[in-house]
């Protein structure tokens, strides 16, 4: 399953985001290092279900009237302070929790109401733009320390006549999620001496930075937008490539209210409807959330995960079916499964995502929207519905 990790300064709202996105019961507190051990759970990205192109909706748990929720792993780690890679704060153990993450959400307290250590200060006192940079730097240096620790082994291997730098680096970096292609492309970008023994710290840092960007790209979540000075959100938007303003607290309140039947709201909606009787105080709270949603197009929690998967990682959703006219599996469930795949994936890649046996036995595939056989080189598009024919 694709894995999204929440990283960032203590007290920025990571666990609140996690709690809202998974509805799991975790600790939230207005002080640094509330979270010590990482929380792992299942959340979802939201997309349009292919059933919207048919007369009937799926009626699936993961499809609410055509809003399709595709499972992803969400990880909530301990807060990160400057110097963490050398052991400050809770040290770098939590950085190791990020090894299998495909993408990072850097949750920033956009209100400026917590200092760089995560301690509460007056709103506006701290500049949140600083928190964008230091998290990135800490992650780069963490990776650089892994490279440093293992460099001796690369040097040793380089004495062998059949030494291959790409292979040695892949060995070293596969653990943080680097592929053969990541290593090859990274080496193409860098200037470096042929002989590993001649590499300097700068060479290793440049390698680590490049690999980090490829294996752990970052979306910035400008959280606490409900109390943030507008200027902070605007400046944050300019400080990174992908920035999503959010109120994790607001999303949590809405999900709880929806569960209690008080509001009609599906995660990722840009607005909600109040259904039941609410107290004046509740109504006030909900109206405040509505104002923030109107300004930013939603609470930002669902939007941040969607941006990470669909924009930054550039993934698509593909739906394998067994019956290409009814779009069902063997039990008659409509569009039972959804798989997230990198753009450019082919029907055979989808077969492997379903099961390695199905991939091994793959013979051909049928586009269930068009009811025709498609070539093995077809690049699947968002919302592809595919029947895979496999010997297994
Ligand atoms: N106003 C406002 N407060 C929020 C929001 N999200 C979280 N908070 C508050 O911020 C404080 C910290 O929240 P946590 O979710 O525990 O933060 P964390 O990043 O997990 O903190 P550590 O586990 O210590 O690293 C709590 O008091 C939350 O209620 C938000 O969107 N708006
Ligand atoms: Mg926490």
Tab-separated table of C-alpha atoms and ligand atoms in Angstrom:
chain	number	residue	atom	x	y	z
A	1	UNK	CA	0.000	0.000	0.000
A	2	UNK	CA	1.213	3.504	-0.766
A	3	UNK	CA	2.544	5.147	2.360
A	4	UNK	CA	2.158	8.805	3.421
A	5	UNK	CA	4.068	10.081	6.456
A	6	UNK	CA	3.250	13.126	8.580
A	7	UNK	CA	6.470	14.815	9.633
A	8	UNK	CA	7.235	18.203	11.101
A	9	UNK	CA	7.840	20.278	14.172
A	10	UNK	CA	6.332	19.181	17.511
A	11	UNK	CA	2.890	20.606	18.305
A	12	UNK	CA	2.075	21.466	14.674
A	13	UNK	CA	-0.981	19.203	14.521
A	14	UNK	CA	0.353	15.964	13.011
A	15	UNK	CA	-1.577	13.698	15.373
A	16	UNK	CA	-4.712	15.801	14.974
A	17	UNK	CA	-4.391	15.349	11.204
A	18	UNK	CA	-3.811	11.612	11.699
A	19	UNK	CA	-6.761	11.290	14.051
A	20	UNK	CA	-9.062	13.087	11.621
A	21	UNK	CA	-7.806	11.110	8.628
A	22	UNK	CA	-7.993	7.667	10.259
A	23	UNK	CA	-10.542	8.212	13.062
A	24	UNK	CA	-8.140	6.314	15.311
A	25	UNK	CA	-7.860	7.306	18.940
A	26	UNK	CA	-4.445	8.915	19.460
A	27	UNK	CA	-3.093	11.525	21.866
A	28	UNK	CA	-3.193	15.186	20.937
A	29	UNK	CA	-1.794	17.889	23.224
A	30	UNK	CA	-0.740	21.514	23.239
A	31	UNK	CA	2.890	20.788	24.163
A	32	UNK	CA	5.889	19.338	22.282
A	33	UNK	CA	6.482	15.581	21.968
A	34	UNK	CA	2.975	14.375	22.740
A	35	UNK	CA	3.681	11.565	20.295
A	36	UNK	CA	6.680	9.360	21.043
A	37	UNK	CA	5.995	6.076	19.254
A	38	UNK	CA	4.792	6.364	15.682
A	39	UNK	CA	1.119	5.752	14.883
A	40	UNK	CA	0.328	3.761	11.755
A	41	UNK	CA	-3.105	3.392	10.236
A	42	UNK	CA	-5.193	3.366	7.109
A	43	UNK	CA	-6.570	6.488	5.520
A	44	UNK	CA	-7.774	7.199	1.987
A	45	UNK	CA	-7.224	9.428	-0.982
A	46	UNK	CA	-10.324	10.610	-2.779
A	47	UNK	CA	-11.044	10.409	-6.481
A	48	UNK	CA	-14.047	10.156	-8.819
A	49	UNK	CA	-15.377	6.618	-9.041
A	50	UNK	CA	-15.776	5.183	-12.560
A	51	UNK	CA	-19.343	4.207	-11.559
A	52	UNK	CA	-20.276	7.855	-12.216
A	53	UNK	CA	-20.238	6.894	-15.896
A	54	UNK	CA	-22.868	4.213	-15.319
A	55	UNK	CA	-26.493	4.325	-14.309
A	56	UNK	CA	-25.970	2.985	-10.817
A	57	UNK	CA	-23.510	3.883	-8.092
A	58	UNK	CA	-21.355	1.050	-6.644
A	59	UNK	CA	-22.926	0.920	-3.219
A	60	UNK	CA	-19.462	-0.020	-2.005
A	61	UNK	CA	-18.131	1.025	1.409
A	62	UNK	CA	-15.339	2.893	-0.321
A	63	UNK	CA	-17.655	4.685	-2.750
A	64	UNK	CA	-20.054	7.286	-1.418
A	65	UNK	CA	-22.255	8.321	-4.259
A	66	UNK	CA	-19.373	8.363	-6.715
A	67	UNK	CA	-16.803	9.777	-4.305
A	68	UNK	CA	-14.238	7.004	-4.252
A	69	UNK	CA	-11.928	6.509	-1.284
A	70	UNK	CA	-8.765	4.527	-2.053
A	71	UNK	CA	-6.790	3.127	0.904
A	72	UNK	CA	-3.301	4.421	1.726
A	73	UNK	CA	-1.103	3.967	4.773
A	74	UNK	CA	-0.728	7.016	7.022
A	75	UNK	CA	2.147	7.320	9.518
A	76	UNK	CA	2.265	9.897	12.321
A	77	UNK	CA	5.742	10.285	13.783
A	78	UNK	CA	7.255	12.152	16.711
A	79	UNK	CA	8.023	15.851	16.248
A	80	UNK	CA	11.228	16.933	14.612
A	81	UNK	CA	13.441	19.760	15.926
A	82	UNK	CA	16.489	21.400	14.310
A	83	UNK	CA	19.502	19.137	14.894
A	84	UNK	CA	17.367	15.977	15.098
A	85	UNK	CA	19.652	14.153	12.664
A	86	UNK	CA	22.415	14.396	15.286
A	87	UNK	CA	20.155	13.282	18.097
A	88	UNK	CA	18.438	16.492	19.334
A	89	UNK	CA	14.879	16.220	20.693
A	90	UNK	CA	13.763	12.642	20.322
A	91	UNK	CA	16.731	12.072	18.066
A	92	UNK	CA	16.672	10.435	14.703
A	93	UNK	CA	14.825	7.244	15.559
A	94	UNK	CA	11.635	8.776	14.134
A	95	UNK	CA	13.473	9.619	10.923
A	96	UNK	CA	14.007	5.906	10.544
A	97	UNK	CA	10.213	5.550	10.767
A	98	UNK	CA	10.097	7.437	7.479
A	99	UNK	CA	12.151	4.874	5.560
A	100	UNK	CA	9.212	3.174	3.891
A	101	UNK	CA	7.204	6.362	3.283
A	102	UNK	CA	6.583	7.260	-0.364
A	103	UNK	CA	5.747	10.891	0.293
A	104	UNK	CA	5.952	13.287	3.246
A	105	UNK	CA	3.405	15.784	4.518
A	106	UNK	CA	5.330	18.454	6.400
A	107	UNK	CA	2.724	19.738	8.839
A	108	UNK	CA	3.559	23.356	9.659
A	109	UNK	CA	1.857	25.515	12.289
A	110	UNK	CA	0.920	28.366	9.956
A	111	UNK	CA	-0.348	30.479	12.852
A	112	UNK	CA	3.186	31.023	14.126
A	113	UNK	CA	1.869	30.183	17.601
A	114	UNK	CA	4.638	27.680	18.398
A	115	UNK	CA	8.400	28.273	18.314
A	116	UNK	CA	10.926	26.089	16.510
A	117	UNK	CA	10.937	23.643	19.430
A	118	UNK	CA	7.134	23.408	19.332
A	119	UNK	CA	6.568	25.357	22.539
A	120	UNK	CA	3.476	27.601	22.586
A	121	UNK	CA	4.147	31.326	21.975
A	122	UNK	CA	1.904	34.260	20.963
A	123	UNK	CA	0.205	33.651	17.609
A	124	UNK	CA	2.322	35.322	14.926
A	125	UNK	CA	5.504	35.333	16.997
A	126	UNK	CA	7.281	32.552	15.103
A	127	UNK	CA	7.815	32.625	11.340
A	128	UNK	CA	6.439	29.320	9.945
A	129	UNK	CA	8.396	29.730	6.695
A	130	UNK	CA	11.480	28.660	8.683
A	131	UNK	CA	9.781	25.350	9.470
A	132	UNK	CA	9.480	24.537	5.775
A	133	UNK	CA	13.233	24.670	5.309
A	134	UNK	CA	14.469	22.999	8.447
A	135	UNK	CA	12.369	19.868	8.018
A	136	UNK	CA	13.723	19.436	4.519
A	137	UNK	CA	17.281	20.039	5.738
A	138	UNK	CA	16.933	17.555	8.599
A	139	UNK	CA	15.705	14.884	6.224
A	140	UNK	CA	18.570	15.554	3.809
A	141	UNK	CA	21.143	15.369	6.604
A	142	UNK	CA	19.582	12.208	8.006
A	143	UNK	CA	20.000	10.537	4.636
A	144	UNK	CA	23.519	11.925	4.360
A	145	UNK	CA	24.357	10.301	7.711
A	146	UNK	CA	23.151	6.935	6.390
A	147	UNK	CA	25.366	7.365	3.332
A	148	UNK	CA	28.336	8.374	5.548
A	149	UNK	CA	27.895	5.395	7.842
A	150	UNK	CA	28.038	3.020	4.898
A	151	UNK	CA	30.652	4.700	2.744
A	152	UNK	CA	33.506	2.560	4.013
A	153	UNK	CA	31.748	-0.465	2.610
A	154	UNK	CA	31.427	1.253	-0.798
A	155	UNK	CA	35.169	2.055	-0.671
A	156	UNK	CA	35.969	-1.537	0.164
A	157	UNK	CA	33.843	-2.853	-2.695
A	158	UNK	CA	35.489	-0.419	-5.098
A	159	UNK	CA	38.762	-2.364	-4.844
A	160	UNK	CA	37.161	-5.290	-6.598
A	161	UNK	CA	37.680	-5.383	-10.398
A	162	UNK	CA	33.963	-5.802	-11.185
A	163	UNK	CA	32.913	-2.870	-8.981
A	164	UNK	CA	29.831	-1.021	-10.166
A	165	UNK	CA	28.967	2.283	-8.428
A	166	UNK	CA	25.279	2.114	-9.400
A	167	UNK	CA	24.965	-1.322	-7.834
A	168	UNK	CA	26.801	-0.378	-4.661
A	169	UNK	CA	24.638	2.713	-4.187
A	170	UNK	CA	21.461	0.781	-4.872
A	171	UNK	CA	22.485	-1.661	-2.138
A	172	UNK	CA	23.004	1.236	0.208
A	173	UNK	CA	19.874	3.193	-0.679
A	174	UNK	CA	17.228	0.558	-1.469
A	175	UNK	CA	16.361	0.595	2.229
A	176	UNK	CA	15.139	4.207	2.003
A	177	UNK	CA	13.056	3.425	-1.059
A	178	UNK	CA	15.464	4.237	-3.900
A	179	UNK	CA	15.044	2.259	-7.121
A	180	UNK	CA	17.623	1.449	-9.776
A	181	UNK	CA	16.192	4.307	-11.824
A	182	UNK	CA	16.469	6.759	-8.895
A	183	UNK	CA	20.149	5.919	-8.476
A	184	UNK	CA	20.884	6.108	-12.215
A	185	UNK	CA	19.112	9.461	-12.593
A	186	UNK	CA	20.768	10.860	-9.486
A	187	UNK	CA	24.255	9.964	-10.679
A	188	UNK	CA	23.478	11.607	-14.006
A	189	UNK	CA	22.640	14.862	-12.150
A	190	UNK	CA	25.797	14.942	-10.035
A	191	UNK	CA	29.451	15.751	-10.628
A	192	UNK	CA	31.585	13.270	-8.729
A	193	UNK	CA	34.978	11.553	-8.802
A	194	UNK	CA	35.116	8.105	-10.368
A	195	UNK	CA	36.855	6.636	-7.319
A	196	UNK	CA	34.611	6.448	-4.183
A	197	UNK	CA	37.712	6.992	-2.024
A	198	UNK	CA	38.023	10.485	-3.511
A	199	UNK	CA	34.443	11.496	-2.585
A	200	UNK	CA	34.176	14.357	-0.049
A	201	UNK	CA	31.398	15.077	2.485
A	202	UNK	CA	29.992	17.557	-0.058
A	203	UNK	CA	29.657	14.840	-2.687
A	204	UNK	CA	27.868	12.565	-0.241
A	205	UNK	CA	25.559	15.373	0.909
A	206	UNK	CA	24.666	16.244	-2.667
A	207	UNK	CA	23.909	12.582	-3.345
A	208	UNK	CA	21.736	12.367	-0.224
A	209	UNK	CA	19.829	15.552	-1.106
A	210	UNK	CA	19.084	14.361	-4.613
A	211	UNK	CA	17.977	10.897	-3.428
A	212	UNK	CA	15.794	12.442	-0.704
A	213	UNK	CA	14.024	14.620	-3.264
A	214	UNK	CA	13.339	11.611	-5.443
A	215	UNK	CA	12.307	9.137	-2.747
A	216	UNK	CA	10.652	11.410	-0.145
A	217	UNK	CA	9.081	14.382	-1.900
A	218	UNK	CA	7.341	16.836	0.437
A	219	UNK	CA	3.936	18.521	0.485
A	220	UNK	CA	3.666	21.377	2.967
A	221	UNK	CA	0.464	21.449	5.024
A	222	UNK	CA	-0.157	24.985	6.317
A	223	UNK	CA	-2.110	23.832	9.362
A	224	UNK	CA	-4.040	25.868	11.928
A	225	UNK	CA	-5.212	28.029	9.023
A	226	UNK	CA	-8.269	28.788	11.188
A	227	UNK	CA	-6.133	30.945	13.482
A	228	UNK	CA	-3.282	31.866	11.114
A	229	UNK	CA	-2.673	35.436	9.961
A	230	UNK	CA	-3.556	35.465	6.248
A	231	UNK	CA	-0.152	36.849	5.380
A	232	UNK	CA	1.503	33.728	6.861
A	233	UNK	CA	-0.491	31.426	4.600
A	234	UNK	CA	0.360	33.558	1.564
A	235	UNK	CA	4.077	33.544	2.370
A	236	UNK	CA	4.026	29.792	3.015
A	237	UNK	CA	2.395	29.291	-0.372
A	238	UNK	CA	5.395	30.963	-1.973
A	239	UNK	CA	7.931	29.068	0.137
A	240	UNK	CA	7.424	25.607	-1.354
A	241	UNK	CA	6.279	23.935	-4.527
A	242	UNK	CA	3.113	22.391	-3.130
A	243	UNK	CA	1.385	23.983	-0.130
A	244	UNK	CA	-2.097	23.085	1.142
A	245	UNK	CA	-3.709	25.324	3.806
A	246	UNK	CA	-5.568	23.203	6.356
A	247	UNK	CA	-7.406	22.980	9.603
A	248	UNK	CA	-6.838	19.485	10.971
A	249	UNK	CA	-8.835	20.422	14.028
A	250	UNK	CA	-11.764	21.480	11.837
A	251	UNK	CA	-11.650	18.211	9.889
A	252	UNK	CA	-11.638	16.237	13.133
A	253	UNK	CA	-14.686	18.145	14.396
A	254	UNK	CA	-16.528	17.564	11.110
A	255	UNK	CA	-15.760	13.855	10.991
A	256	UNK	CA	-16.985	13.430	14.545
A	257	UNK	CA	-20.113	15.468	13.814
A	258	UNK	CA	-20.754	13.407	10.670
A	259	UNK	CA	-20.357	10.196	12.646
A	260	UNK	CA	-22.886	11.474	15.179
A	261	UNK	CA	-25.300	12.332	12.376
A	262	UNK	CA	-25.128	16.053	13.144
A	263	UNK	CA	-23.752	17.061	9.750
A	264	UNK	CA	-23.752	15.695	6.224
A	265	UNK	CA	-20.093	15.764	5.234
A	266	UNK	CA	-17.805	13.470	3.280
A	267	UNK	CA	-14.029	13.937	3.629
A	268	UNK	CA	-12.795	16.290	0.925
A	269	UNK	CA	-16.125	18.091	0.452
A	270	UNK	CA	-15.791	21.850	0.182
A	271	UNK	CA	-18.822	22.425	2.439
A	272	UNK	CA	-21.240	20.556	4.738
A	273	UNK	CA	-24.838	20.687	5.829
A	274	UNK	CA	-26.077	20.813	9.415
A	275	UNK	CA	-28.709	18.105	9.856
A	276	UNK	CA	-29.715	17.853	13.471
A	277	UNK	CA	-30.426	20.201	16.334
A	278	UNK	CA	-27.236	21.868	17.479
A	279	UNK	CA	-26.518	24.188	20.366
A	280	UNK	CA	-25.641	27.818	19.623
A	281	UNK	CA	-22.086	27.085	20.612
A	282	UNK	CA	-21.839	24.107	18.235
A	283	UNK	CA	-23.347	26.160	15.433
A	284	UNK	CA	-20.793	28.902	16.023
A	285	UNK	CA	-17.931	26.414	15.904
A	286	UNK	CA	-19.253	24.822	12.723
A	287	UNK	CA	-19.757	28.212	11.081
A	288	UNK	CA	-16.176	29.138	11.837
A	289	UNK	CA	-14.989	25.922	10.143
A	290	UNK	CA	-17.251	26.745	7.191
A	291	UNK	CA	-15.576	30.153	6.777
A	292	UNK	CA	-12.127	28.545	6.593
A	293	UNK	CA	-13.415	25.933	4.125
A	294	UNK	CA	-14.920	28.641	1.930
A	295	UNK	CA	-11.586	30.415	1.808
A	296	UNK	CA	-9.462	27.356	0.973
A	297	UNK	CA	-11.883	24.982	-0.738
A	298	UNK	CA	-12.216	22.538	2.172
A	299	UNK	CA	-10.489	21.697	5.451
A	300	UNK	CA	-7.311	20.759	3.555
A	301	UNK	CA	-6.826	17.349	5.188
A	302	UNK	CA	-8.195	15.264	2.312
A	303	UNK	CA	-6.825	17.782	-0.204
A	304	UNK	CA	-3.282	17.435	1.181
A	305	UNK	CA	-3.277	13.639	0.851
A	306	UNK	CA	-4.803	13.858	-2.634
A	307	UNK	CA	-2.200	16.425	-3.724
A	308	UNK	CA	0.588	14.181	-2.393
A	309	UNK	CA	-0.567	11.095	-4.284
A	310	UNK	CA	-2.146	12.460	-7.448
A	311	UNK	CA	-0.121	15.651	-8.031
A	312	UNK	CA	3.296	15.177	-6.464
A	313	UNK	CA	3.671	11.411	-6.955
A	314	UNK	CA	1.601	11.616	-10.157
A	315	UNK	CA	-0.312	8.386	-9.544
A	316	UNK	CA	-3.487	7.143	-11.206
A	317	UNK	CA	-6.275	4.877	-9.938
A	318	UNK	CA	-6.976	1.660	-11.850
A	319	UNK	CA	-9.805	-0.803	-11.200
A	320	UNK	CA	-9.355	-4.492	-12.052
A	321	UNK	CA	-12.589	-6.396	-12.753
A	322	UNK	CA	-13.426	-9.942	-13.793
A	323	UNK	CA	-16.617	-9.176	-15.687
A	324	UNK	CA	-15.957	-6.486	-18.284
A	325	UNK	CA	-19.599	-5.613	-18.922
A	326	UNK	CA	-20.852	-5.532	-15.344
A	327	UNK	CA	-17.511	-4.304	-13.895
A	328	UNK	CA	-17.735	-6.890	-11.126
A	329	UNK	CA	-15.560	-9.492	-9.432
A	330	UNK	CA	-16.503	-13.190	-9.143
A	331	UNK	CA	-18.956	-12.436	-6.316
A	332	UNK	CA	-20.816	-9.734	-8.208
A	333	UNK	CA	-19.314	-6.774	-6.325
A	334	UNK	CA	-19.133	-3.701	-8.565
A	335	UNK	CA	-15.639	-2.163	-8.880
A	336	UNK	CA	-14.428	-3.975	-5.762
A	337	UNK	CA	-10.778	-2.882	-5.840
A	338	UNK	CA	-8.832	0.240	-6.652
A	339	UNK	CA	-5.061	0.337	-7.140
A	340	UNK	CA	-2.783	3.364	-7.081
A	341	UNK	CA	-0.081	3.129	-9.742
A	342	UNK	CA	2.533	5.549	-11.076
A	343	UNK	CA	1.407	7.286	-14.279
A	344	UNK	CA	2.775	5.332	-17.224
A	345	UNK	CA	1.841	1.965	-15.703
A	346	UNK	CA	0.621	-0.704	-18.123
A	347	UNK	CA	-2.037	-3.450	-17.788
A	348	UNK	CA	0.731	-5.862	-16.810
A	349	UNK	CA	1.822	-3.533	-14.005
A	350	UNK	CA	-1.767	-3.574	-12.775
A	351	UNK	CA	-1.744	-7.391	-12.954
A	352	UNK	CA	1.340	-7.426	-10.716
A	353	UNK	CA	-0.290	-4.967	-8.328
A	354	UNK	CA	-3.246	-7.357	-7.973
A	355	UNK	CA	-0.995	-10.359	-7.281
A	356	UNK	CA	2.442	-11.500	-8.414
A	357	UNK	CA	0.924	-14.785	-9.692
A	358	UNK	CA	-1.580	-12.863	-11.819
A	359	UNK	CA	1.304	-10.783	-13.152
A	360	UNK	CA	3.401	-13.861	-13.936
A	361	UNK	CA	0.509	-15.498	-15.795
A	362	UNK	CA	-0.594	-12.303	-17.620
A	363	UNK	CA	-1.600	-12.916	-21.241
A	364	UNK	CA	-3.610	-9.816	-22.193
A	365	UNK	CA	-6.082	-7.210	-20.980
A	366	UNK	CA	-9.452	-5.740	-21.939
A	367	UNK	CA	-10.472	-2.106	-21.470
A	368	UNK	CA	-13.865	-2.577	-19.802
A	369	UNK	CA	-15.005	0.943	-20.672
A	370	UNK	CA	-14.567	0.332	-24.415
A	371	UNK	CA	-14.973	-3.457	-24.346
A	372	UNK	CA	-11.898	-4.017	-26.443
A	373	UNK	CA	-8.545	-5.654	-26.040
A	374	UNK	CA	-5.713	-3.229	-25.290
A	375	UNK	CA	-2.037	-3.554	-26.107
A	376	UNK	CA	0.477	-4.428	-23.430
A	377	UNK	CA	2.093	-1.004	-23.876
A	378	UNK	CA	-1.098	0.947	-23.144
A	379	UNK	CA	-0.510	3.561	-20.459
A	380	UNK	CA	-3.415	3.289	-18.070
A	381	UNK	CA	-5.320	6.488	-17.368
A	382	UNK	CA	-7.003	7.720	-14.202
A	383	UNK	CA	-10.181	5.693	-13.708
A	384	UNK	CA	-9.151	2.817	-16.003
A	385	UNK	CA	-11.395	-0.251	-15.625
A	386	UNK	CA	-9.489	-3.304	-16.803
A	387	UNK	CA	-10.159	-7.004	-17.134
A	388	UNK	CA	-6.911	-8.936	-16.843
A	389	UNK	CA	-6.625	-12.326	-18.483
A	390	UNK	CA	-4.040	-14.456	-16.756
A	391	UNK	CA	-3.108	-18.128	-16.916
A	392	UNK	CA	-2.945	-18.163	-13.110
B	1	LIG	N1	-6.394	26.103	16.023
B	1	LIG	C1	-5.989	24.916	15.640
B	1	LIG	N2	-5.352	24.097	16.500
B	1	LIG	C2	-4.954	22.881	16.069
B	1	LIG	C3	-5.190	22.457	14.729
B	1	LIG	N3	-4.682	21.212	14.583
B	1	LIG	C4	-4.148	20.878	15.783
B	1	LIG	N4	-4.307	21.873	16.685
B	1	LIG	C5	-3.862	21.890	18.099
B	1	LIG	O1	-2.442	21.884	18.139
B	1	LIG	C6	-1.972	21.178	19.290
B	1	LIG	C7	-0.984	20.105	18.895
B	1	LIG	O2	-1.653	19.086	18.174
B	1	LIG	P1	-1.022	17.622	17.960
B	1	LIG	O3	-1.859	16.993	16.909
B	1	LIG	O4	-0.853	16.906	19.235
B	1	LIG	O5	0.409	18.028	17.366
B	1	LIG	P2	1.624	17.067	16.929
B	1	LIG	O6	2.235	17.697	15.726
B	1	LIG	O7	1.174	15.665	16.803
B	1	LIG	O8	2.608	17.244	18.170
B	1	LIG	P3	3.758	16.214	18.718
B	1	LIG	O9	3.174	14.852	18.841
B	1	LIG	O10	4.108	16.814	20.014
B	1	LIG	O11	4.866	16.295	17.729
B	1	LIG	C8	-3.228	20.612	19.974
B	1	LIG	O12	-3.583	21.490	21.014
B	1	LIG	C9	-4.265	20.648	18.868
B	1	LIG	O13	-5.581	20.730	19.349
B	1	LIG	C10	-5.892	23.339	13.836
B	1	LIG	O14	-6.162	23.053	12.666
B	1	LIG	N5	-6.255	24.538	14.351
B	2	LIG	MG1	1.730	13.951	17.749
